[in-house]
Short mmCIF file of C-alpha atoms and ligand atoms in Angstrom, two decimals:
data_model
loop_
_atom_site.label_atom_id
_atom_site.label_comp_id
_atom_site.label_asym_id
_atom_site.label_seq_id
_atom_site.Cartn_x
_atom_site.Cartn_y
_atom_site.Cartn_z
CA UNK Y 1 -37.19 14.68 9.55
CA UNK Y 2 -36.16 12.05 11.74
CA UNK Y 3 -33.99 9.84 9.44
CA UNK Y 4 -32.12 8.03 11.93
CA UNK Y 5 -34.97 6.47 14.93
CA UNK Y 6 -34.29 3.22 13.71
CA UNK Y 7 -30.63 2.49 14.30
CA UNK Y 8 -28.48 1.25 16.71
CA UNK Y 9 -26.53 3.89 19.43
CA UNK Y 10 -23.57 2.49 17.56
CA UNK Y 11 -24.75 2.89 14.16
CA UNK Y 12 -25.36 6.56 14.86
CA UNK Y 13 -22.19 7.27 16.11
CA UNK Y 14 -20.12 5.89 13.51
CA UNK Y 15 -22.48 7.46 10.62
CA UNK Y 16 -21.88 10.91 12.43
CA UNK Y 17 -18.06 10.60 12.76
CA UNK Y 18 -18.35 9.55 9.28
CA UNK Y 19 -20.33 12.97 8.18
CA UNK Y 20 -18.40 15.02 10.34
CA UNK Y 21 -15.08 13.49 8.52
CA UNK Y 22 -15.93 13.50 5.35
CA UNK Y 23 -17.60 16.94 5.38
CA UNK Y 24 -14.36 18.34 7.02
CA UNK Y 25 -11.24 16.35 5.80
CA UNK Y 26 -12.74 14.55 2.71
CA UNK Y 27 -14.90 17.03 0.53
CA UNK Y 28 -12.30 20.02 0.30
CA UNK Y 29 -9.96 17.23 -2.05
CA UNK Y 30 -13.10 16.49 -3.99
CA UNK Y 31 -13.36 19.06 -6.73
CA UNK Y 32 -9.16 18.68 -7.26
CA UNK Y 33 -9.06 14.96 -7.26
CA UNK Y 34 -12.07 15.10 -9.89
CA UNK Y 35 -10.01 17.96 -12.29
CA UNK Y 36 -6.66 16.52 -11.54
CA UNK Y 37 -7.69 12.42 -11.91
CA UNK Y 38 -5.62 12.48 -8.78
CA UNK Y 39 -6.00 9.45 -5.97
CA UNK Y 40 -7.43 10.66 -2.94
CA UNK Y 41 -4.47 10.35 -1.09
CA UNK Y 42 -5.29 12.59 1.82
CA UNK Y 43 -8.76 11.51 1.89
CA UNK Y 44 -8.10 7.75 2.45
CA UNK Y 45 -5.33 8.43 4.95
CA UNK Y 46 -8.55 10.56 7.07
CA UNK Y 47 -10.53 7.90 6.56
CA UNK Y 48 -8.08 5.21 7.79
CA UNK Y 49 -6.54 6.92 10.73
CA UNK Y 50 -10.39 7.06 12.18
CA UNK Y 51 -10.39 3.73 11.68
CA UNK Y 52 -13.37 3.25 9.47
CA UNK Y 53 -11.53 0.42 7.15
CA UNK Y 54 -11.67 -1.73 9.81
CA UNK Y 55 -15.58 -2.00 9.86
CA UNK Y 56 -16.16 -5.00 8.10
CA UNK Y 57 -13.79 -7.08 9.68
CA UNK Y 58 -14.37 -9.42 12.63
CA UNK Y 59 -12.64 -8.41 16.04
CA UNK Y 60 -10.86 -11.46 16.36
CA UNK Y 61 -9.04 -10.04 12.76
CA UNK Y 62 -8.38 -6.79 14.40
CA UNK Y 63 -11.80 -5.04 13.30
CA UNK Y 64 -14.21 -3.08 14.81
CA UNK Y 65 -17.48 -5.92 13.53
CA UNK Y 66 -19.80 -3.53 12.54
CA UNK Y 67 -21.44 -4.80 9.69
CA UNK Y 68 -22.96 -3.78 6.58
CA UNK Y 69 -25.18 -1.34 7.37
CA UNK Y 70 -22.43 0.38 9.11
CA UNK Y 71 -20.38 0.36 6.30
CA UNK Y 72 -23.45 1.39 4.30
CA UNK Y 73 -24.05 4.65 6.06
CA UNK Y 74 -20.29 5.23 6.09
CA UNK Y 75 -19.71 4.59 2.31
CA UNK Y 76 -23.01 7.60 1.79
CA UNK Y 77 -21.15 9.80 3.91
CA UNK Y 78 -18.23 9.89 2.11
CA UNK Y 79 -19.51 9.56 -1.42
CA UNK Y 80 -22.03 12.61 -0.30
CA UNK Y 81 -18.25 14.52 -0.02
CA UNK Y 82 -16.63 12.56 -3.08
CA UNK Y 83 -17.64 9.96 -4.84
CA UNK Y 84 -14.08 8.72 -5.97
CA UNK Y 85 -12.78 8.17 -2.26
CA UNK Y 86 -16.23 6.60 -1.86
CA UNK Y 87 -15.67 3.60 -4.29
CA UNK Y 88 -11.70 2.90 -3.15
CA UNK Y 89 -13.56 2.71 0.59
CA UNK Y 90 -15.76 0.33 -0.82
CA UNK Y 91 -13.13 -1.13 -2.79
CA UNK Y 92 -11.38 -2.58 0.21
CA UNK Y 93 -14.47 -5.19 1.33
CA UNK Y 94 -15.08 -5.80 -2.31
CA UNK Y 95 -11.10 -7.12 -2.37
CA UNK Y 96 -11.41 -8.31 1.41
CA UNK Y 97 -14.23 -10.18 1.79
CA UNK Y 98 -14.07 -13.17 -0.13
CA UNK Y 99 -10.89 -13.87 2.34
CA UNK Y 100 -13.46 -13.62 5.30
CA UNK Y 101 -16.40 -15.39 3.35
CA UNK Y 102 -14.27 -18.37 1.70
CA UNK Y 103 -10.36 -17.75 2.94
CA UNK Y 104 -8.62 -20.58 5.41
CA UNK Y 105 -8.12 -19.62 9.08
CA UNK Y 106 -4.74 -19.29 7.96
CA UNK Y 107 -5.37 -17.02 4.81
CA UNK Y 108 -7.58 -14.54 6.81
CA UNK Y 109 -4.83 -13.86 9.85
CA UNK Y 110 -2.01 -13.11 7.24
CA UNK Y 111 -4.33 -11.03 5.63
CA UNK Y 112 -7.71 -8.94 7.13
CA UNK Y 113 -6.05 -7.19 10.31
CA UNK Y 114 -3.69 -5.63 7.58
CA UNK Y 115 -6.82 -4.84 5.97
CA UNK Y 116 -8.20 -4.08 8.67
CA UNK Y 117 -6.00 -1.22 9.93
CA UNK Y 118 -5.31 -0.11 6.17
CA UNK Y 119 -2.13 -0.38 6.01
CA UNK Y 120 -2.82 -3.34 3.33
CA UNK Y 121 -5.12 -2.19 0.28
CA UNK Y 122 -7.38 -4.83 -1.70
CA UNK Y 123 -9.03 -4.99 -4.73
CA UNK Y 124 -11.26 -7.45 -6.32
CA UNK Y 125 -10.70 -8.21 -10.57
CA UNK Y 126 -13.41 -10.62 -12.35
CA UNK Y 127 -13.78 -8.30 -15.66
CA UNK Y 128 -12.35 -8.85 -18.49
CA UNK Y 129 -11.92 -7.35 -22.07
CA UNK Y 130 -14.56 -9.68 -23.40
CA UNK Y 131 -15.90 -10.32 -20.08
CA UNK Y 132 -18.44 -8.02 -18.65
CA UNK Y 133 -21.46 -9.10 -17.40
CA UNK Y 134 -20.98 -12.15 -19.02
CA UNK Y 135 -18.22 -12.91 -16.14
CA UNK Y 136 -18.49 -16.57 -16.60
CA UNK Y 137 -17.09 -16.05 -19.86
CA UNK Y 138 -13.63 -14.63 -18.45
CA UNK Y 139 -10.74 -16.21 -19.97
CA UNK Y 140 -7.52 -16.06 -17.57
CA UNK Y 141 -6.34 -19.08 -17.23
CA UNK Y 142 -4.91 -20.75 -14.05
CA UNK Y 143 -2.88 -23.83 -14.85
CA UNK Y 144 -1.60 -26.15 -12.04
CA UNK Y 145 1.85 -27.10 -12.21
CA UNK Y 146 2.82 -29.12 -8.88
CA UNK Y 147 2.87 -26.65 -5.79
CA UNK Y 148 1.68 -23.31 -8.29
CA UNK Y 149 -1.12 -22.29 -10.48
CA UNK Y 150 0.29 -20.11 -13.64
CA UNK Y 151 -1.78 -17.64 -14.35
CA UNK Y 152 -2.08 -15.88 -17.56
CA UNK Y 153 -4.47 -13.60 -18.99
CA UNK Y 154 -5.69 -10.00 -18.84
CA UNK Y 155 -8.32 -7.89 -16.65
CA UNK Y 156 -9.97 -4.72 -16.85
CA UNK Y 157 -11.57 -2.22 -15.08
CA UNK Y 158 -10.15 -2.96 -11.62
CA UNK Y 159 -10.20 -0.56 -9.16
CA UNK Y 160 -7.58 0.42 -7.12
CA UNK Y 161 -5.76 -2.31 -9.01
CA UNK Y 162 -2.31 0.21 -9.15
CA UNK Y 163 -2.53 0.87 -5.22
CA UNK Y 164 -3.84 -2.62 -4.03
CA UNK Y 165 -0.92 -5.16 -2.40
CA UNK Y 166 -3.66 -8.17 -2.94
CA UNK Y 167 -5.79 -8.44 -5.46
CA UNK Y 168 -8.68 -10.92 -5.54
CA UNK Y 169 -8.25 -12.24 -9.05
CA UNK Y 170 -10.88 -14.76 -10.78
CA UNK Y 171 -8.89 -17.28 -13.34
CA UNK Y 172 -10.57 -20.07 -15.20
CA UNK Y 173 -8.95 -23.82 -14.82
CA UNK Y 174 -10.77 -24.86 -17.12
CA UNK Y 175 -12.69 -22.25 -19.91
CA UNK Y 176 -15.11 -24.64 -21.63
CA UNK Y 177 -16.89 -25.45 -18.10
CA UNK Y 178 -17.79 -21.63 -17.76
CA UNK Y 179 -18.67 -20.37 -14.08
CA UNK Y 180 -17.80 -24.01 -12.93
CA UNK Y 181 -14.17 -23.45 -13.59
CA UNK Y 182 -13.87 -19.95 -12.08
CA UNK Y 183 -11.31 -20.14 -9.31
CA UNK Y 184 -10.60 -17.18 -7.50
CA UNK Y 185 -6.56 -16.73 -6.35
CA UNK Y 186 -4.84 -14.32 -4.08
CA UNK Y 187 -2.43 -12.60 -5.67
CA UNK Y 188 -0.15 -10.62 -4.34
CA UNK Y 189 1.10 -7.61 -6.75
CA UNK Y 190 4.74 -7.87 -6.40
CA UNK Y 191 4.24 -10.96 -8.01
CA UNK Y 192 6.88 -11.79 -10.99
CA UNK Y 193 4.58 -12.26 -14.12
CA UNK Y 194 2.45 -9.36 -12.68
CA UNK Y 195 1.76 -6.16 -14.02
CA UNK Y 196 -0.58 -2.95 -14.01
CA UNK Y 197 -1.58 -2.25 -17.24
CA UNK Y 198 -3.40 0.92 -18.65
CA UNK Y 199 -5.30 3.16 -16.35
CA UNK Y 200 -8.63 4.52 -17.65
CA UNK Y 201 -9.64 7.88 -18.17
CA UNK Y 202 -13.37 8.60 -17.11
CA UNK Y 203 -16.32 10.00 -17.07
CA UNK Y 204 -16.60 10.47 -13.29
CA UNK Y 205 -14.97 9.05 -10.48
CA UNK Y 206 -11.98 10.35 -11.49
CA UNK Y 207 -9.75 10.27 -8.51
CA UNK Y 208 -10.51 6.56 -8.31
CA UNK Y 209 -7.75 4.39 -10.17
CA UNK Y 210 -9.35 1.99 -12.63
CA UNK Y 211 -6.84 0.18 -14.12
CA UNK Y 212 -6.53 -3.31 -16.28
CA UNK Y 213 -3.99 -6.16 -15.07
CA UNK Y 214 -2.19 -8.34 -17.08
CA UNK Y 215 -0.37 -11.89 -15.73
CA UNK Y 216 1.91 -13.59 -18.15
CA UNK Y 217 3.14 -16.24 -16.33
CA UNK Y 218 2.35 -15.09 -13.41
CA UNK Y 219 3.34 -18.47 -10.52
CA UNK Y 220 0.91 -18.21 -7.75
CA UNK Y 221 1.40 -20.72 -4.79
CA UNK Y 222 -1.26 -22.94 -4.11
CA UNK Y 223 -1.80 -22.17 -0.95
CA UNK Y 224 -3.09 -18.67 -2.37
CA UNK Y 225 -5.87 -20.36 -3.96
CA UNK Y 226 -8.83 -18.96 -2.03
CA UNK Y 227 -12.18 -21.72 -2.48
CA UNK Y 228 -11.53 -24.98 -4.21
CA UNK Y 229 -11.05 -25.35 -8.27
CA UNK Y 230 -14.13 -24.02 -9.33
CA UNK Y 231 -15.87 -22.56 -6.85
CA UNK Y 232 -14.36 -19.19 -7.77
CA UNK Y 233 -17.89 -18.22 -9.50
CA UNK Y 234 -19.75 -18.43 -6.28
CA UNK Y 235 -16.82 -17.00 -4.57
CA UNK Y 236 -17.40 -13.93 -6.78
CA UNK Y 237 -21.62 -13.50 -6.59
CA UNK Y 238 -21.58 -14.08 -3.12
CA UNK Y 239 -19.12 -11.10 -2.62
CA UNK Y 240 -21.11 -9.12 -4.48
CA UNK Y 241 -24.46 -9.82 -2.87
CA UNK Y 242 -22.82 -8.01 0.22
CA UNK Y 243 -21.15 -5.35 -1.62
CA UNK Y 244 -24.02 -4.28 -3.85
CA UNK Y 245 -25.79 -2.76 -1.32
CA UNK Y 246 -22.83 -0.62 -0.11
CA UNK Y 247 -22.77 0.73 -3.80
CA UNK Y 248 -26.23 1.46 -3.65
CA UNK Y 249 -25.43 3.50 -0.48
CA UNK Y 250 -22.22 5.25 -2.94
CA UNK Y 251 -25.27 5.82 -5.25
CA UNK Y 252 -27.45 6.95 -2.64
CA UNK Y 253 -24.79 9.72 -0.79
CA UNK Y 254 -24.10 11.33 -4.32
CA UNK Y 255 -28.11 11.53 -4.94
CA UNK Y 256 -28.46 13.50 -0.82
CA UNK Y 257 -25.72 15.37 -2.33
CA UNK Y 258 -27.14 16.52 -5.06
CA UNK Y 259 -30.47 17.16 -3.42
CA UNK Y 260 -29.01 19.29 -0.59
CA UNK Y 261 -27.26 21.43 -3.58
CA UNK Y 262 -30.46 21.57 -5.38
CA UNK Y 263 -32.57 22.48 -2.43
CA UNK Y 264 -30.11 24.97 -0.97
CA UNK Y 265 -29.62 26.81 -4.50
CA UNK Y 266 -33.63 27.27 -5.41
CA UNK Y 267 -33.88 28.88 -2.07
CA UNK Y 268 -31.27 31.21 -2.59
CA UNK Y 269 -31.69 32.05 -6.56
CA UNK Y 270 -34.09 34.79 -7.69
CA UNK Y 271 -35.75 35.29 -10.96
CA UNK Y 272 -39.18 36.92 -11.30
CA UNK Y 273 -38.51 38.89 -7.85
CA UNK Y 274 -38.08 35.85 -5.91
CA UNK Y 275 -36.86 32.47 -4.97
CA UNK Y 276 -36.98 29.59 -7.27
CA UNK Y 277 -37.99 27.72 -4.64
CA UNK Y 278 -41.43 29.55 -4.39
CA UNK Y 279 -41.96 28.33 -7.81
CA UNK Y 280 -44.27 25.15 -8.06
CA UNK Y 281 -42.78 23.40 -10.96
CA UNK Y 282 -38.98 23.61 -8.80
CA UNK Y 283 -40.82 22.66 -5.83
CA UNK Y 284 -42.31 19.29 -7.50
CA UNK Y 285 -39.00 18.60 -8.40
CA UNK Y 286 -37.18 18.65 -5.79
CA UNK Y 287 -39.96 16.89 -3.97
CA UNK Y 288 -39.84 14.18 -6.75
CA UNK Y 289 -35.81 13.74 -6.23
CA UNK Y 290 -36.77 13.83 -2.44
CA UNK Y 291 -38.57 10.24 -2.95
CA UNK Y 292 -35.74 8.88 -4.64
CA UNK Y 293 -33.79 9.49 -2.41
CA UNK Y 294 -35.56 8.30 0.73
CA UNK Y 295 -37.04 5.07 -0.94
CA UNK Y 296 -33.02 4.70 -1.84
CA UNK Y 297 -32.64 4.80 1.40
CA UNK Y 298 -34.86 2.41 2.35
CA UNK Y 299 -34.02 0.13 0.23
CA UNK Y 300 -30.11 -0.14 0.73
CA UNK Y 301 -30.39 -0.40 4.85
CA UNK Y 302 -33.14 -3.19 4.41
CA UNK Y 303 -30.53 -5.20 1.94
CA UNK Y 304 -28.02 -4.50 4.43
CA UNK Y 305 -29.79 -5.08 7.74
CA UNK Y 306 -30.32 -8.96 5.82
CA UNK Y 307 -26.66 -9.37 5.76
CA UNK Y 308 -26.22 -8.43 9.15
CA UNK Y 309 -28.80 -10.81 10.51
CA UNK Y 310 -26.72 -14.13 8.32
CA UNK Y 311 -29.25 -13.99 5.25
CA UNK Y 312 -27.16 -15.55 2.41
CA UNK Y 313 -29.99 -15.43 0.11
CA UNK Y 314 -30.45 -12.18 -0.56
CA UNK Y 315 -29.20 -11.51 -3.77
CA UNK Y 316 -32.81 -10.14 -4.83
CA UNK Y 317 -33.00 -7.17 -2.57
CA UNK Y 318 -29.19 -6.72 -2.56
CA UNK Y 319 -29.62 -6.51 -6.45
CA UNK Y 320 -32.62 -4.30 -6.43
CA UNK Y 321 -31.04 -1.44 -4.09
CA UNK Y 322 -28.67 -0.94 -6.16
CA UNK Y 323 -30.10 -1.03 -9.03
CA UNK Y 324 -32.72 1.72 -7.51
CA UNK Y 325 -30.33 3.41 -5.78
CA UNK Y 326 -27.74 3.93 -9.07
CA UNK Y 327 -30.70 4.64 -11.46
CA UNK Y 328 -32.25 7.53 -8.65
CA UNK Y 329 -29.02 9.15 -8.24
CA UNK Y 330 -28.87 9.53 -12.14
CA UNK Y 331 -32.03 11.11 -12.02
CA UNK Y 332 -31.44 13.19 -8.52
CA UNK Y 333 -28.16 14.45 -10.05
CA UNK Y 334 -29.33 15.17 -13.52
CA UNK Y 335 -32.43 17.12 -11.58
CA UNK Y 336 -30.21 18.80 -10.01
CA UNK Y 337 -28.36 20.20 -12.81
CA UNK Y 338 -31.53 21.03 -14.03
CA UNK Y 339 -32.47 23.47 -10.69
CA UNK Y 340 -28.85 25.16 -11.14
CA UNK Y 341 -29.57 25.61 -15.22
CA UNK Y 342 -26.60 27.45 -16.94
CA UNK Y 343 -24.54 27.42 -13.65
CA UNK Y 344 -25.27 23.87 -13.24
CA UNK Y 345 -23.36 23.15 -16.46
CA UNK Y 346 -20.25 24.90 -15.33
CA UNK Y 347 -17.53 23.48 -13.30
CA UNK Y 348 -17.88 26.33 -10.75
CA UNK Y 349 -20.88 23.96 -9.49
CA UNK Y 350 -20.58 20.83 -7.78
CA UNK Y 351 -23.94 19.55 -9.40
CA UNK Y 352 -22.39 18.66 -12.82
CA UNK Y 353 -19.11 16.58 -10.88
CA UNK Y 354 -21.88 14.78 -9.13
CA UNK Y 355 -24.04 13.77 -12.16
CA UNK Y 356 -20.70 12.44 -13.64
CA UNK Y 357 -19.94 10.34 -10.93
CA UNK Y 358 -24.04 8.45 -10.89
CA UNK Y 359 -23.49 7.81 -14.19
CA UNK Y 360 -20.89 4.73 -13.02
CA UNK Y 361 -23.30 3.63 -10.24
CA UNK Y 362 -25.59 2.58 -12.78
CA UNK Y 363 -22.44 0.28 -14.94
CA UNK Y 364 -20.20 -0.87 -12.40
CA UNK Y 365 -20.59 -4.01 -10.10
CA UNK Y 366 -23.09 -5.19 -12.37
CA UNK Y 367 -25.17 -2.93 -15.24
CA UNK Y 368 -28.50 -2.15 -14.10
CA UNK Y 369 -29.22 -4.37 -16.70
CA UNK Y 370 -28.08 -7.48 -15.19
CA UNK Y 371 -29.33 -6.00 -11.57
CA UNK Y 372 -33.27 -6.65 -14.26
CA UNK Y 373 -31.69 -9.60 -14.86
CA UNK Y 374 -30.88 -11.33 -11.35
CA UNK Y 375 -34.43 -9.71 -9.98
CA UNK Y 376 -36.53 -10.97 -12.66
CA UNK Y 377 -34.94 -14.94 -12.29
CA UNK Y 378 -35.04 -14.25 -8.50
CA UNK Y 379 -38.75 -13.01 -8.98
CA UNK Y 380 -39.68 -16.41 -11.34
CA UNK Y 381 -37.72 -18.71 -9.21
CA UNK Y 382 -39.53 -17.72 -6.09
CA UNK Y 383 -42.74 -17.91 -8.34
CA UNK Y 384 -41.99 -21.18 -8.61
CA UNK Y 385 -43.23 -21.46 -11.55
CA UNK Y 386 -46.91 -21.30 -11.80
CA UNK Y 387 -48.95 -18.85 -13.64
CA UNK Y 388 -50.93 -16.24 -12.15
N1 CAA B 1 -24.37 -16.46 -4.76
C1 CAA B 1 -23.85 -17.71 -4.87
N2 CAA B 1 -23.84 -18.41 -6.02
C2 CAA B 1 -24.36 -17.83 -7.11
C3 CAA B 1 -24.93 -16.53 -7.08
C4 CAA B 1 -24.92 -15.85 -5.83
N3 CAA B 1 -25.43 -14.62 -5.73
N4 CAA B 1 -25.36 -16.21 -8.31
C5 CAA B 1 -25.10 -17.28 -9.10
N5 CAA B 1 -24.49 -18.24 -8.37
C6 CAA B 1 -24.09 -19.57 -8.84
C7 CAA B 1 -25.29 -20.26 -9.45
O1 CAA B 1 -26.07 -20.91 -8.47
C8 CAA B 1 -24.64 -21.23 -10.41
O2 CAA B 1 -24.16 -22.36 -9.71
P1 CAA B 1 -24.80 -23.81 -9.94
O3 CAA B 1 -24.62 -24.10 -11.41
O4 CAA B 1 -24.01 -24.71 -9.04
O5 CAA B 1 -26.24 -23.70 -9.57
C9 CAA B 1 -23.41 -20.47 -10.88
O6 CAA B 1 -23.15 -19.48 -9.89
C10 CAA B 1 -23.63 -19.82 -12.22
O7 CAA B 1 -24.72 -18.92 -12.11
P2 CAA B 1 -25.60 -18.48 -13.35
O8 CAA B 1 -26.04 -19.72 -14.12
O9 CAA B 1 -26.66 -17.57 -12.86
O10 CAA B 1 -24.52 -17.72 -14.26
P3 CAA B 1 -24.67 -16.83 -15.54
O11 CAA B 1 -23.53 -17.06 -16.43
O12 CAA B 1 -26.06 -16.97 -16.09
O13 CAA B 1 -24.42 -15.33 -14.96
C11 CAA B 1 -24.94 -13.19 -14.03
C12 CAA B 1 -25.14 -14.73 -14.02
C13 CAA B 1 -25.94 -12.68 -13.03
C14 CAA B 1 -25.22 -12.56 -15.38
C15 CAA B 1 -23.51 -12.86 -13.56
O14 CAA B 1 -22.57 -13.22 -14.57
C16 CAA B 1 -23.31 -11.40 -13.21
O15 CAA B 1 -23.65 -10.98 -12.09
N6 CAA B 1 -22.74 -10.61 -14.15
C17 CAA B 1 -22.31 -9.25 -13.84
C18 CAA B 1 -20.88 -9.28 -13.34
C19 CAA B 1 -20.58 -8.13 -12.46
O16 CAA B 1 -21.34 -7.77 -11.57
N7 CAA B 1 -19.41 -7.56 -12.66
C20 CAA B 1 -18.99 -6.46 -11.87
C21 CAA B 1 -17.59 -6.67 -11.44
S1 CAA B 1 -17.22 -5.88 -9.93
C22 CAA B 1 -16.92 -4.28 -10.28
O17 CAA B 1 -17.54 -3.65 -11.07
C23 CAA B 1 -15.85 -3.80 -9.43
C24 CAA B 1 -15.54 -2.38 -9.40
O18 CAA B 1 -14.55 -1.97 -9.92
C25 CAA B 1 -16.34 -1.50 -8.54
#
């Protein structure tokens, strides 16, 4: 299998020291960080000191420019090892970015080589209680008085909200004008009016803080504003069209997981006086879960190869891998539970830890649903309209 002919030199290199990484210095935390609902901590600082946060950001900001694919086969590496550390890595260009899409020259030097090197941690907050996939319904307000915007309002389910030291935070100036009086702010979380509010106990992705955020009034400078009044919706899609894909790669690194653990246990497991593996009906299997995970594949570099070549528009395929990706590694994982039977119940198994952690890729940064949602008005639009 020759999974690799079509990228770069560079891309090659960085995906390996990315495997070799998170096989040696990520995976042994994963199983703890999982039982324990620890953070990472050791894991990130690996990941940093090889100097994979600084992927996504441009050299003249102290990064290494690689782009999204890059950071796509990164973010499977490490969520093939643990799928927690996986989504705070991601979490850092889902915080960052909308300072390098829609930030002022001076907004992105005081903040993305900080991000850059990791020594400054991001996160990016548009939920809400009552605010889910209906984001434009989010109602934080952001009131301008002179020189400040007072913010007020709570959010849920950030991520790496508790570590972060700037949040991207999406407050409405105006709630009856929905998505066109989103405006996204940078706020900084030593902020007076701040605070960190309850963190979340989950499913899966356990060692991954989720936490919500609460501003009571909470002064943010203007100059912190990122985008214009109103333009914080866009601000906020945008993002995600970029990010999307790298959680379909998340998605896609827990599924290879799962499949190597599958395909490596029905080799070795004997019932009838020999391997499952010689079985047909485990055989089908883990040729179906092979699919899924190779037209996962497929589709997640493709989205990302179209940000790296300046396609805006591509919130269609960005939306559909990882909407495939998140619903195969549900099935992969669950498959692969399956292949392990009793033992793949039991925590002595990795299988069960990774079928916990799909489960999310399927919610977060948009439900699959709304990933139907986005393709099918994508699909009509570029229909334009006529039948047949
Ligand atoms: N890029 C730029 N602009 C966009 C856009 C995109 N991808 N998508 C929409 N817009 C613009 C639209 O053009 C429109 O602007 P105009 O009126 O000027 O044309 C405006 O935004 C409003 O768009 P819609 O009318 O489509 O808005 P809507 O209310 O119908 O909602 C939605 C659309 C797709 C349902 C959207 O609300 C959505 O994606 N919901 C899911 C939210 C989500 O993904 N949340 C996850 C949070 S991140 C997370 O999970 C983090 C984590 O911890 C890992």
């Amino acid at each position: 299998m020759n999974d690799a002919f079509d990228l770069t030199d560079e891309q090659r290199m960085i995906r390996d020291l990315a495997r070799k990484l998170a096989r040696d210095r990520v995976a042994p935390h994963a199983a703890h960080v999982d039982e324990t609902e620890t953070y990472p901590e050791e894991s990130i600082r690996a990941l940093v000191e090889a100097g994979l946060y600084a992927i996504w950001v441009p050299e003249e900001y102290g990064g290494s420019d690689m782009g999204c694919l890059a950071l796509s086969l990164v973010a499977e590496e490490i969520a093939w090892a643990c799928a927690a550390t996986g989504t705070q890595y991601v979490g850092q260009p889902l915080g960052g970015l909308p300072i390098l899409l829609w930030g002022t020259e001076a907004q992105k030097k005081k903040y993305l080589p900080r991000l850059a090197t990791g020594d400054l941690l991001a996160a990016y907050s548009l939920s809400e209680p009552g605010a889910g996939s209906d984001a434009a319904g989010l109602k934080t307000t952001a009131v301008r008085r002179g020189d400040h915007y007072v913010l007020n309002g709570s959010k849920q389910w950030c991520t790496n909200g508790d570590h972060a030291g700037v949040i991207t935070v999406f407050a409405t100036v105006d709630p009856s004008r929905r998505a066109k009086g989103i405006t996204a702010f940078l706020v900084e979380t030593d902020t007076p009016g701040f605070s960190v509010g309850k963190k979340e106990k989950k499913m899966g992705i356990r060692g991954s803080p989720t936490v919500a955020l609460h501003f009571s009034d909470c002064a943010i400078p203007v100059e912190q504003r990122l985008g214009a009044e109103g333009e914080g919706f866009k601000i906020a899609m945008s993002t995600l069209d970029i990010t999307r894909p790298a959680t379909g790669a998340l998605a896609l690194g827990i599924a290879q997981a799962a499949l190597d653990a599958a395909t490596g246990y029905a080799r070795e497991r004997q019932q009838f006086g020999q391997p499952i593996a010689a079985f047909q009906g485990i055989q089908f299997m883990l040729a179906d879960m092979a699919m899924l995970v190779h037209s996962s594949r497929l589709m997640v570099h493709h989205a990302a190869r179209q940000v790296d070549m300046g396609i805006r528009n591509n919130t269609y395929e960005a939306s559909m891998a990882k909407c495939w990706a998140a619903d195969a590694a549900m099935k992969v994982t669950t498959d692969a539970v399956q292949v392990f039977g009793g033992y793949g119940y039991t925590r002595e198994f990795p299988v069960e830890r990774f079928m916990r952690d799909a489960k999310i890729m399927q919610i977060f940064e948009g439900t699959n649903q709304i990933q139907r949602l986005v393709i099918s008005r994508e699909l009509l639009a570029r229909h334009g309209g006529g039948a047949g």
